[in-house]
GROMACS .gro file of N, CA and C in nm:
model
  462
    1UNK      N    1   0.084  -0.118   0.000
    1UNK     CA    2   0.000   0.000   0.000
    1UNK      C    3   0.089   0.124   0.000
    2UNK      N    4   0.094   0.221  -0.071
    2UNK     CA    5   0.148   0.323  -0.069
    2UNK      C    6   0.049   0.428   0.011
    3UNK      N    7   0.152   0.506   0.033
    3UNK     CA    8   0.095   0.643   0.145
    3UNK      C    9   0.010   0.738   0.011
    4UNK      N   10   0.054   0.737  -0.084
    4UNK     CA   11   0.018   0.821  -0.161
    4UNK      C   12  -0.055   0.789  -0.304
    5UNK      N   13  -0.144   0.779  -0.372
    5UNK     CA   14  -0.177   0.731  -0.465
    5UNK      C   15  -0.141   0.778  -0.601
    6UNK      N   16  -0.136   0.715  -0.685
    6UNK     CA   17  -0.075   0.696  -0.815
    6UNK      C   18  -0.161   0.649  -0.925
    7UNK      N   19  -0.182   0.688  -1.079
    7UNK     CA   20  -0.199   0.629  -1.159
    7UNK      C   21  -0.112   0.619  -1.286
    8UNK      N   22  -0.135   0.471  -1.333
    8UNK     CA   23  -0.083   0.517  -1.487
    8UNK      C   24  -0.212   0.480  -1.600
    9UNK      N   25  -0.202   0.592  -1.664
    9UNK     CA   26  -0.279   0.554  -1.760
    9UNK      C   27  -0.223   0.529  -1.925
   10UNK      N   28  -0.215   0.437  -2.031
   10UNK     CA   29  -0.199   0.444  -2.155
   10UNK      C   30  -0.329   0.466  -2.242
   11UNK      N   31  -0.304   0.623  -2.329
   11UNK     CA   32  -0.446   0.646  -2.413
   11UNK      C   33  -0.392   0.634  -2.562
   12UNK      N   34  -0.452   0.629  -2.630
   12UNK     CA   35  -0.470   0.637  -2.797
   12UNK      C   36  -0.467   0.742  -2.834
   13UNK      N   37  -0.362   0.799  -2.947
   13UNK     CA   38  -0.352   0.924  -2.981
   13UNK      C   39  -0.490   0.931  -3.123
   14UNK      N   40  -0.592   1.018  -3.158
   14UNK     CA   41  -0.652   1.023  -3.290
   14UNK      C   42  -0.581   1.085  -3.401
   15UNK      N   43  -0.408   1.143  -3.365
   15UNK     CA   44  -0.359   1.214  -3.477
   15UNK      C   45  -0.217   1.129  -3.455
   16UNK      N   46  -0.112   1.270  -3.532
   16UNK     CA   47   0.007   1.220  -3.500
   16UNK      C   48   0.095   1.285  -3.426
   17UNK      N   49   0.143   1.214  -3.367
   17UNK     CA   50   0.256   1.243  -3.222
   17UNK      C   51   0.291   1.339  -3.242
   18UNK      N   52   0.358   1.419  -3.335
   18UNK     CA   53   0.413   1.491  -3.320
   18UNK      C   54   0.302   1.618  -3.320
   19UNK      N   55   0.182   1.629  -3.419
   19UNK     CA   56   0.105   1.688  -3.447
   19UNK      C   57   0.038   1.751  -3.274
   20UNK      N   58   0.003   1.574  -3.217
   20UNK     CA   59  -0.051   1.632  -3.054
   20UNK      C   60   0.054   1.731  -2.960
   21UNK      N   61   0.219   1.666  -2.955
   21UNK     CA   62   0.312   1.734  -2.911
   21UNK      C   63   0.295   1.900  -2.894
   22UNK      N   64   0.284   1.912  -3.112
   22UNK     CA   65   0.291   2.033  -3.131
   22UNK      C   66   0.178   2.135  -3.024
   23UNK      N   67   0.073   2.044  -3.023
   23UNK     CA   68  -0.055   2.130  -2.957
   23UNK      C   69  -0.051   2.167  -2.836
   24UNK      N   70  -0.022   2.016  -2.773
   24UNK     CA   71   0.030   2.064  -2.630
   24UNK      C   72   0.124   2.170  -2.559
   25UNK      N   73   0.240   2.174  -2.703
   25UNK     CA   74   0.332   2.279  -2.648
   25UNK      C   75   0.327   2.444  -2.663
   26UNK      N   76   0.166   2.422  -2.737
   26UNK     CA   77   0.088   2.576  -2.707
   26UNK      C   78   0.003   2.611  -2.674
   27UNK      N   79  -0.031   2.528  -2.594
   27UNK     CA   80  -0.039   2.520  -2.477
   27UNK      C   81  -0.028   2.472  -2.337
   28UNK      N   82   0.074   2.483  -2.325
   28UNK     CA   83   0.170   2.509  -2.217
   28UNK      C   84   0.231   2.625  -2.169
   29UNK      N   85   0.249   2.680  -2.034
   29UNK     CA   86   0.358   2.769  -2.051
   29UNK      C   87   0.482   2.728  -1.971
   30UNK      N   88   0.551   2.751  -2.034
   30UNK     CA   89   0.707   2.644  -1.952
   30UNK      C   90   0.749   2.718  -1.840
   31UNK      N   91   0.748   2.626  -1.769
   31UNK     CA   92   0.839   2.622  -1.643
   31UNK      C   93   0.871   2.524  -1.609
   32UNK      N   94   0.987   2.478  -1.538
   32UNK     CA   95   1.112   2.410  -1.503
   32UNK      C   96   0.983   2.365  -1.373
   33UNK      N   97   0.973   2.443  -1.274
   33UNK     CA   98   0.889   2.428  -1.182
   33UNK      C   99   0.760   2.397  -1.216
   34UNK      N  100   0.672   2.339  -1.112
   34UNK     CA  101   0.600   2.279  -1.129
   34UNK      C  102   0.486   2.359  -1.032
   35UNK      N  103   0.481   2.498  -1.030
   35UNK     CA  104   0.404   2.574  -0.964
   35UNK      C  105   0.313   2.655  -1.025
   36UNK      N  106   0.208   2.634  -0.962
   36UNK     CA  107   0.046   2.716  -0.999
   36UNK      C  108   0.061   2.858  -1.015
   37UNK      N  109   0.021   2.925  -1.143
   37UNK     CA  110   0.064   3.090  -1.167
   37UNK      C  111  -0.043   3.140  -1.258
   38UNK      N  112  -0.152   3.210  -1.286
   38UNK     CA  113  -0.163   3.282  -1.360
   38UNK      C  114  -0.154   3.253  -1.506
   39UNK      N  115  -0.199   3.236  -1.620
   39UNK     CA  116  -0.166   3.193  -1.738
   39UNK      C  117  -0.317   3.168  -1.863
   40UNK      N  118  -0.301   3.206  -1.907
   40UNK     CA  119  -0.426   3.189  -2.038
   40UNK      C  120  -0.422   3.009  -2.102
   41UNK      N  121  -0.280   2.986  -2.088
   41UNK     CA  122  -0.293   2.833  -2.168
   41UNK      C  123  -0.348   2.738  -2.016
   42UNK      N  124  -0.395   2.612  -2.063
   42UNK     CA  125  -0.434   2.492  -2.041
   42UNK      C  126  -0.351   2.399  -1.937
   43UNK      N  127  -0.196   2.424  -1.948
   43UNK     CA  128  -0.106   2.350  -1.859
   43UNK      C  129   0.010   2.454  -1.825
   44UNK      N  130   0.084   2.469  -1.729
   44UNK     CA  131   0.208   2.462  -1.670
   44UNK      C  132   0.290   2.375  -1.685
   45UNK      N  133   0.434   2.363  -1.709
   45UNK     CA  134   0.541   2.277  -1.719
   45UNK      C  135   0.648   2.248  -1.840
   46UNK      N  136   0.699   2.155  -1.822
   46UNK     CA  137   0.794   2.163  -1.960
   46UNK      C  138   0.784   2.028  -2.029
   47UNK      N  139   0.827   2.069  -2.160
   47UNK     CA  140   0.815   1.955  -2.283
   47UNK      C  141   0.953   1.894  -2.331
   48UNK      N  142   1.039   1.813  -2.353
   48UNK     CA  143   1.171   1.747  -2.388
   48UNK      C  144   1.143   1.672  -2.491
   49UNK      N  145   1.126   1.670  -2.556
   49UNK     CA  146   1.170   1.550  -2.694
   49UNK      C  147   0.984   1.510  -2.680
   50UNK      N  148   0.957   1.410  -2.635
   50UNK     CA  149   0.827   1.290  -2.613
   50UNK      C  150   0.791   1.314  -2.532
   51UNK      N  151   0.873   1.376  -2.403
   51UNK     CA  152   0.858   1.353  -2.257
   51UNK      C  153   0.788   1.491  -2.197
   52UNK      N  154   0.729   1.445  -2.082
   52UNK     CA  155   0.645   1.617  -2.108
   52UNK      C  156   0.645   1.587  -1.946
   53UNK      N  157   0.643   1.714  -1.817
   53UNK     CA  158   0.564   1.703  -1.701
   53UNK      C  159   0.553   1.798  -1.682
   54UNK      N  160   0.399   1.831  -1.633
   54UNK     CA  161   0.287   1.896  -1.618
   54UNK      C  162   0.196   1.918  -1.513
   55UNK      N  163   0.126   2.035  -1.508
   55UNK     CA  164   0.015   2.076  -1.409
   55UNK      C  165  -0.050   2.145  -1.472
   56UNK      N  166  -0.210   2.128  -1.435
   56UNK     CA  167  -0.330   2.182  -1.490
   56UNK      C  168  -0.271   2.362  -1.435
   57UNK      N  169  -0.339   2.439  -1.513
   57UNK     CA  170  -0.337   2.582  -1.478
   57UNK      C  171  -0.430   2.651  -1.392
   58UNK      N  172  -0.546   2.537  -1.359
   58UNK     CA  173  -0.649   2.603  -1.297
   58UNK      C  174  -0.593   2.617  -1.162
   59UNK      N  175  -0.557   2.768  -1.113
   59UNK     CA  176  -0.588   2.796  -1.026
   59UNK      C  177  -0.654   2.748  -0.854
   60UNK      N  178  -0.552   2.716  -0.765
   60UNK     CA  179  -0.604   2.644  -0.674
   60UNK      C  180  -0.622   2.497  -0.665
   61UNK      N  181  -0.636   2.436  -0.748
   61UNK     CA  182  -0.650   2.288  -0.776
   61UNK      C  183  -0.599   2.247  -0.912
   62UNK      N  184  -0.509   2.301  -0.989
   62UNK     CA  185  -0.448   2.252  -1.034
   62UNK      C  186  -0.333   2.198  -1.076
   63UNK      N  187  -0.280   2.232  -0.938
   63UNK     CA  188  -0.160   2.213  -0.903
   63UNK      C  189  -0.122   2.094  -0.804
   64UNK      N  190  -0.286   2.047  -0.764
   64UNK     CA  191  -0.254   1.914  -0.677
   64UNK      C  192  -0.226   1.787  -0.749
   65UNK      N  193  -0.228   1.756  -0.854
   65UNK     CA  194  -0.194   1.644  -0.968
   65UNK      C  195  -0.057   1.693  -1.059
   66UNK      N  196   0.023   1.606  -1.086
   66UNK     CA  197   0.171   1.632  -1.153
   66UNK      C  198   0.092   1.519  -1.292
   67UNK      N  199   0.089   1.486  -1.377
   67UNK     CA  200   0.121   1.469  -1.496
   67UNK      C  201   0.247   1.403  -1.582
   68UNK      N  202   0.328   1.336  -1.541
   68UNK     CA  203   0.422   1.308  -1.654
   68UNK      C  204   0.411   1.199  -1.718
   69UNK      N  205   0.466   1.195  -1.839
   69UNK     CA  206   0.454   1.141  -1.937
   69UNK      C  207   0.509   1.110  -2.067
   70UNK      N  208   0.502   1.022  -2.162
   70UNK     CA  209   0.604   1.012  -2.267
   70UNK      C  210   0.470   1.003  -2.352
   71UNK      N  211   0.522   0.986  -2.488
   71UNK     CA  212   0.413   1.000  -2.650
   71UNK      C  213   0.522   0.901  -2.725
   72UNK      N  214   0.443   0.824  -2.758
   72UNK     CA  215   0.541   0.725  -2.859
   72UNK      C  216   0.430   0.738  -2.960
   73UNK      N  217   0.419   0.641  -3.062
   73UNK     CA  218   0.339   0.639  -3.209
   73UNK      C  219   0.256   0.690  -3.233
   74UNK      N  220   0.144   0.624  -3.123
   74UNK     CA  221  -0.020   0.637  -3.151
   74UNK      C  222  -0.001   0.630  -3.000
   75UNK      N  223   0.072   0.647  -2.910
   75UNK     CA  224  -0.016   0.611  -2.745
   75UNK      C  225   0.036   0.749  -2.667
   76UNK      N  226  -0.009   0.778  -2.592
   76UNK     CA  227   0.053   0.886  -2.453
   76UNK      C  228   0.060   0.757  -2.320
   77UNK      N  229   0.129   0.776  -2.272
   77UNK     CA  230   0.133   0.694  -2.102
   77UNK      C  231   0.170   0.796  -2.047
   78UNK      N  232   0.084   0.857  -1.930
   78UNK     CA  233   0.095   0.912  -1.862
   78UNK      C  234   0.049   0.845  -1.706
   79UNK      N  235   0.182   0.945  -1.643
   79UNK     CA  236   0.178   0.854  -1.477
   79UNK      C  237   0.117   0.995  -1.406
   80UNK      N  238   0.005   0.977  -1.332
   80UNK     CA  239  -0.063   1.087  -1.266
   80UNK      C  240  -0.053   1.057  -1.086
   81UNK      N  241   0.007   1.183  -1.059
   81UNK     CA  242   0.018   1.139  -0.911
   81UNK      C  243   0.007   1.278  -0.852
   82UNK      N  244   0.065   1.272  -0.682
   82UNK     CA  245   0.024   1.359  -0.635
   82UNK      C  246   0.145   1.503  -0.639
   83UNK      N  247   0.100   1.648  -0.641
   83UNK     CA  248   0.240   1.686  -0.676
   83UNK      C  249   0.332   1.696  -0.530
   84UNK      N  250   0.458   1.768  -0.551
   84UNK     CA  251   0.549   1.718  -0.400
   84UNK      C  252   0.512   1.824  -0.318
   85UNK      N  253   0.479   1.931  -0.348
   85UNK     CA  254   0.433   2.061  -0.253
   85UNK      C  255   0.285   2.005  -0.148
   86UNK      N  256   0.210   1.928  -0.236
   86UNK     CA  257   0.108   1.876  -0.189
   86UNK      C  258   0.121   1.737  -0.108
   87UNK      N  259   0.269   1.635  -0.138
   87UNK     CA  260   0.286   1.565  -0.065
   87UNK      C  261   0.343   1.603   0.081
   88UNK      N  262   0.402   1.694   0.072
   88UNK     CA  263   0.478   1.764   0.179
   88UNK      C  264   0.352   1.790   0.283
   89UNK      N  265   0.234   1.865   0.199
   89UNK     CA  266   0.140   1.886   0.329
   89UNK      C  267   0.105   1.804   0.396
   90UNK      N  268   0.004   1.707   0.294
   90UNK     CA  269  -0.063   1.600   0.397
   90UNK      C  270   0.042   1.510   0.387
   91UNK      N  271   0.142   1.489   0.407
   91UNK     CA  272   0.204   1.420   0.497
   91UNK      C  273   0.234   1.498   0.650
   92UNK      N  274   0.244   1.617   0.677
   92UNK     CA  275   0.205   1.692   0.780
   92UNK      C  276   0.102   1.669   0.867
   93UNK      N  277  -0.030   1.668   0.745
   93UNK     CA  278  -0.154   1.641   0.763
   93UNK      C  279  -0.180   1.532   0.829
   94UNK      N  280  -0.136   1.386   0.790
   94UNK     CA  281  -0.149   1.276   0.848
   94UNK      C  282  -0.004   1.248   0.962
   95UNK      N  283   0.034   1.357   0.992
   95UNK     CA  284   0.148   1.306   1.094
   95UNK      C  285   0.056   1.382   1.231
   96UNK      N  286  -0.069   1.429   1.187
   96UNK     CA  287  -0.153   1.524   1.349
   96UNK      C  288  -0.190   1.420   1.456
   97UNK      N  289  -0.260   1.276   1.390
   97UNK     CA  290  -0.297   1.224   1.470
   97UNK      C  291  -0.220   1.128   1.532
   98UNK      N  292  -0.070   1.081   1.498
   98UNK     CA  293   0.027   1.026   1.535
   98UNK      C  294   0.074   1.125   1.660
   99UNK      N  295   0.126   1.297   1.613
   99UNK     CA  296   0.172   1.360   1.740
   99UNK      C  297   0.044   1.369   1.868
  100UNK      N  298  -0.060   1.378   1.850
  100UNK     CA  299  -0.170   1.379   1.957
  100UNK      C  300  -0.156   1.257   2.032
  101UNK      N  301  -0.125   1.106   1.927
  101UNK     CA  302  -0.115   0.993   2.039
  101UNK      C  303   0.018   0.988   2.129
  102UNK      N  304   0.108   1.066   2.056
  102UNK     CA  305   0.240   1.085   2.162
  102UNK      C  306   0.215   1.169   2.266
  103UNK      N  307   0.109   1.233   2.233
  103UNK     CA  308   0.154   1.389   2.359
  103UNK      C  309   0.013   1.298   2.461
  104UNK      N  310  -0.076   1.254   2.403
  104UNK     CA  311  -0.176   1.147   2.510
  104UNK      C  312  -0.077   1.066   2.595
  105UNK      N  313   0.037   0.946   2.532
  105UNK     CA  314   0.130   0.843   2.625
  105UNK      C  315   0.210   0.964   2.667
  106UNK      N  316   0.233   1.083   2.628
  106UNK     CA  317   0.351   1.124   2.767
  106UNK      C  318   0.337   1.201   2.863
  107UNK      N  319   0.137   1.178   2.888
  107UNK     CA  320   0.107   1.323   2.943
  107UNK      C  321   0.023   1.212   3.053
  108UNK      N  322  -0.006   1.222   3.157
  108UNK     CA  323  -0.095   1.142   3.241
  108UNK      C  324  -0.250   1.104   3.158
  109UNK      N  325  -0.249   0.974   3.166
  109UNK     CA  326  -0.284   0.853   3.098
  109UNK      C  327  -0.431   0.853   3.226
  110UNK      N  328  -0.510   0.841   3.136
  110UNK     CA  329  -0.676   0.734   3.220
  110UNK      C  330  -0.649   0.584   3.255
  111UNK      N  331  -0.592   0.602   3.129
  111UNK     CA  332  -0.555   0.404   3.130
  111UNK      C  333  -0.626   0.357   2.974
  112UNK      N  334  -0.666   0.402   2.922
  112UNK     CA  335  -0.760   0.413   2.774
  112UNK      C  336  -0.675   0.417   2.649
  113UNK      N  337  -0.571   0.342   2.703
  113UNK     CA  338  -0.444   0.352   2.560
  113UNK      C  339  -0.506   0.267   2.456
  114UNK      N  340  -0.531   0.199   2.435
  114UNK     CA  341  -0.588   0.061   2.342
  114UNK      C  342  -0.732   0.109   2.275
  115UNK      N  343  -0.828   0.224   2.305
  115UNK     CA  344  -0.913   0.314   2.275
  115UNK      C  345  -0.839   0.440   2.177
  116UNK      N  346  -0.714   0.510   2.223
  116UNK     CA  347  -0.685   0.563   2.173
  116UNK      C  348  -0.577   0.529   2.037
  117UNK      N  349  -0.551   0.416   2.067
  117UNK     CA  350  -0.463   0.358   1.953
  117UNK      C  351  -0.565   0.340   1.849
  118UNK      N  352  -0.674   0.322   1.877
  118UNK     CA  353  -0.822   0.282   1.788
  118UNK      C  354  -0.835   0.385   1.721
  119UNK      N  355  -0.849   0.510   1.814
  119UNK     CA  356  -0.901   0.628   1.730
  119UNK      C  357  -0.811   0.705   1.618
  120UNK      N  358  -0.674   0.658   1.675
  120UNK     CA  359  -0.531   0.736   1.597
  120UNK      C  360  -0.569   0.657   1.439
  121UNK      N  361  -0.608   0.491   1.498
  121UNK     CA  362  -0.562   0.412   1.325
  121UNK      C  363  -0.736   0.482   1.239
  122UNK      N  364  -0.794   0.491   1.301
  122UNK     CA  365  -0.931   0.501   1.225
  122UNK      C  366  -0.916   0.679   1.171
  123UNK      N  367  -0.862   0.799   1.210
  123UNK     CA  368  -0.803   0.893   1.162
  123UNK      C  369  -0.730   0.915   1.040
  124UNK      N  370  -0.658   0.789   1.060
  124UNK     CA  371  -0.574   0.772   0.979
  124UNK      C  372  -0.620   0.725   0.843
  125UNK      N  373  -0.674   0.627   0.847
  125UNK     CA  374  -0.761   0.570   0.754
  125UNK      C  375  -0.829   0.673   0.669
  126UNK      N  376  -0.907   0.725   0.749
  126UNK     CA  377  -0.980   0.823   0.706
  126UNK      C  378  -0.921   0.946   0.630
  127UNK      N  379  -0.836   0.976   0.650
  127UNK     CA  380  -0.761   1.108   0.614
  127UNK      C  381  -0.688   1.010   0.482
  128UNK      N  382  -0.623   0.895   0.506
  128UNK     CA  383  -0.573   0.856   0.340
  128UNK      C  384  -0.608   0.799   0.288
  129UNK      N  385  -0.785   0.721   0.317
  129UNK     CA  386  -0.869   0.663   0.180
  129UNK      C  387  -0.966   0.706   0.222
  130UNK      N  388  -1.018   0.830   0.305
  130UNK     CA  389  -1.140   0.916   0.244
  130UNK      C  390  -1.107   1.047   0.182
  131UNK      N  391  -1.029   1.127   0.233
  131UNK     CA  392  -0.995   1.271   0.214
  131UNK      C  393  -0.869   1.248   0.092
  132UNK      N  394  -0.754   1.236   0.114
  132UNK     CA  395  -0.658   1.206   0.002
  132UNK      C  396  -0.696   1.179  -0.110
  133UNK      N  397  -0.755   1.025  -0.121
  133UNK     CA  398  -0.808   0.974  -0.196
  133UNK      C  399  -0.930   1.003  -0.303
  134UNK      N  400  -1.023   1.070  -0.270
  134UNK     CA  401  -1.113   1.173  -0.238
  134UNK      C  402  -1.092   1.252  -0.357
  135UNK      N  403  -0.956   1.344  -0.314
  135UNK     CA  404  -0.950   1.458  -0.370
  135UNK      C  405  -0.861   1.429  -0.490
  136UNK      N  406  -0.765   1.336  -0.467
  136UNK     CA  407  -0.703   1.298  -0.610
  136UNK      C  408  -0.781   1.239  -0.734
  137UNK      N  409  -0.869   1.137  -0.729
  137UNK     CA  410  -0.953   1.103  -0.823
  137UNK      C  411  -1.039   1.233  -0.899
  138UNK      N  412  -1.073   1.329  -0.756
  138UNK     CA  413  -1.159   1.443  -0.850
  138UNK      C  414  -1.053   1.512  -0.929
  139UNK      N  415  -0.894   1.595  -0.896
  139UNK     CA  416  -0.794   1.635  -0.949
  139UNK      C  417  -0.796   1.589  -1.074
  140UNK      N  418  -0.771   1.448  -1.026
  140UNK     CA  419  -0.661   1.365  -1.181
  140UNK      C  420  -0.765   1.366  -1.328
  141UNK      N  421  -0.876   1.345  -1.218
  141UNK     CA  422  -0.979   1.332  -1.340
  141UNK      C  423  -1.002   1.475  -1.423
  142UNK      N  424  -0.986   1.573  -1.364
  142UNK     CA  425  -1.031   1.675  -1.434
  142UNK      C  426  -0.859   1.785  -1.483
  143UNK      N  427  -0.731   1.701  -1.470
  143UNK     CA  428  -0.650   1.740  -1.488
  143UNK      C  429  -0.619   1.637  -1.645
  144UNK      N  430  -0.680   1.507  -1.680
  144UNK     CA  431  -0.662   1.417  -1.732
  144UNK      C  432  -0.776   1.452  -1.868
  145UNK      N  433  -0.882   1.531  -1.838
  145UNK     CA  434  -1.001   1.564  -1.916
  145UNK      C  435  -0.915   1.718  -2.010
  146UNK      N  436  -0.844   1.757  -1.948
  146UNK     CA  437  -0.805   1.894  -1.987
  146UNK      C  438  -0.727   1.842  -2.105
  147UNK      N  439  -0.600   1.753  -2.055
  147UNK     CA  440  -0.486   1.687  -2.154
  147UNK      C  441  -0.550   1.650  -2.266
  148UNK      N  442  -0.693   1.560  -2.241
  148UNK     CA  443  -0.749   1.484  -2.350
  148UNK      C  444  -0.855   1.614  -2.433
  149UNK      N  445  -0.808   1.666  -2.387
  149UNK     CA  446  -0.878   1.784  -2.545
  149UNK      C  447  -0.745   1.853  -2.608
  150UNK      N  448  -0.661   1.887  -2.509
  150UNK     CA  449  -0.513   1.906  -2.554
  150UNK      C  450  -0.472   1.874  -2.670
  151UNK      N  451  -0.452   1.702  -2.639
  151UNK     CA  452  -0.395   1.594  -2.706
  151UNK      C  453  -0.482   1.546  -2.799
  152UNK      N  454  -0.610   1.561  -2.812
  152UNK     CA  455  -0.720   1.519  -2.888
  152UNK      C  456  -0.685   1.338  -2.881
  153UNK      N  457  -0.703   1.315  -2.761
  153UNK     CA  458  -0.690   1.172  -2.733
  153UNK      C  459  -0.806   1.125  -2.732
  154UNK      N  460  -0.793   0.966  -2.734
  154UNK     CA  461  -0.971   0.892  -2.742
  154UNK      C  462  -0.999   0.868  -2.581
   0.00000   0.00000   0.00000
């Protein structure tokens, strides 16, 4: 099980590689970085040969999904995950209910440790396959819908 979720997807190009490339790379606006700014085009990020990684431009949420990816013949494979500014948080995020069970064992105890070990794992749970989870599927999906008009993929 990973802490963090991941996809890969392989799509079908309807043109040619280079033709989609071309499209994508105008829309894009390049940066090296992988940070949310202001912009009229469709994606953030940079393009190399086939190889492309990316973030949606929308504002606020489109910067929680990274994008990379290669273009060979007729296919795109793209690996969609979470970006690192956003891993950095909720991993913060999910380290709250770990420090609360430390500062509970080092602080005078009821005796209710085995209750509270309950509540720490069910937090936990919750925060990385309801909330995480949650929010990446809505991201990827609508960071993945953007590409596929981009790319004029099937």
């Amino acid at each position: 099980m990973k802490l963090f979720p991941e996809k890969t997807h392989l799509l079908r190009l309807n043109q040619q590689p280079e033709a989609a490339l071309e499209r994508l790379k105008r829309q894009t606006e390049y940066s090296e970085r992988l940070v949310s700014q202001r912009t009229s085009k469709s994606f953030i990020g940079s393009i190399h040969g086939n190889q492309f990684s990316l973030i949606s431009s929308a504002i606020g949420s489109g910067a929680f999904c990274a994008l990379n990816g290669s273009v060979t013949e007729n296919e795109v494979q793209v690996d969609v995950s979470i970006n690192k500014p956003f891993r950095i948080i909720l991993g913060i995020f999910l380290a709250f209910p770990l420090v609360a069970l430390l500062t509970m064992f080092a602080g005078p105890g009821e005796g209710h440790a085995w209750m509270n070990l309950i509540v720490v794992a069910i937090q936990l749970l919750m925060i990385r396959f309801v909330f995480i989870e949650l929010a990446f599927r809505y991201f990827s999906k609508h960071s993945l819908a953007r590409l596929y008009n981009v790319m004029d993929i099937e």
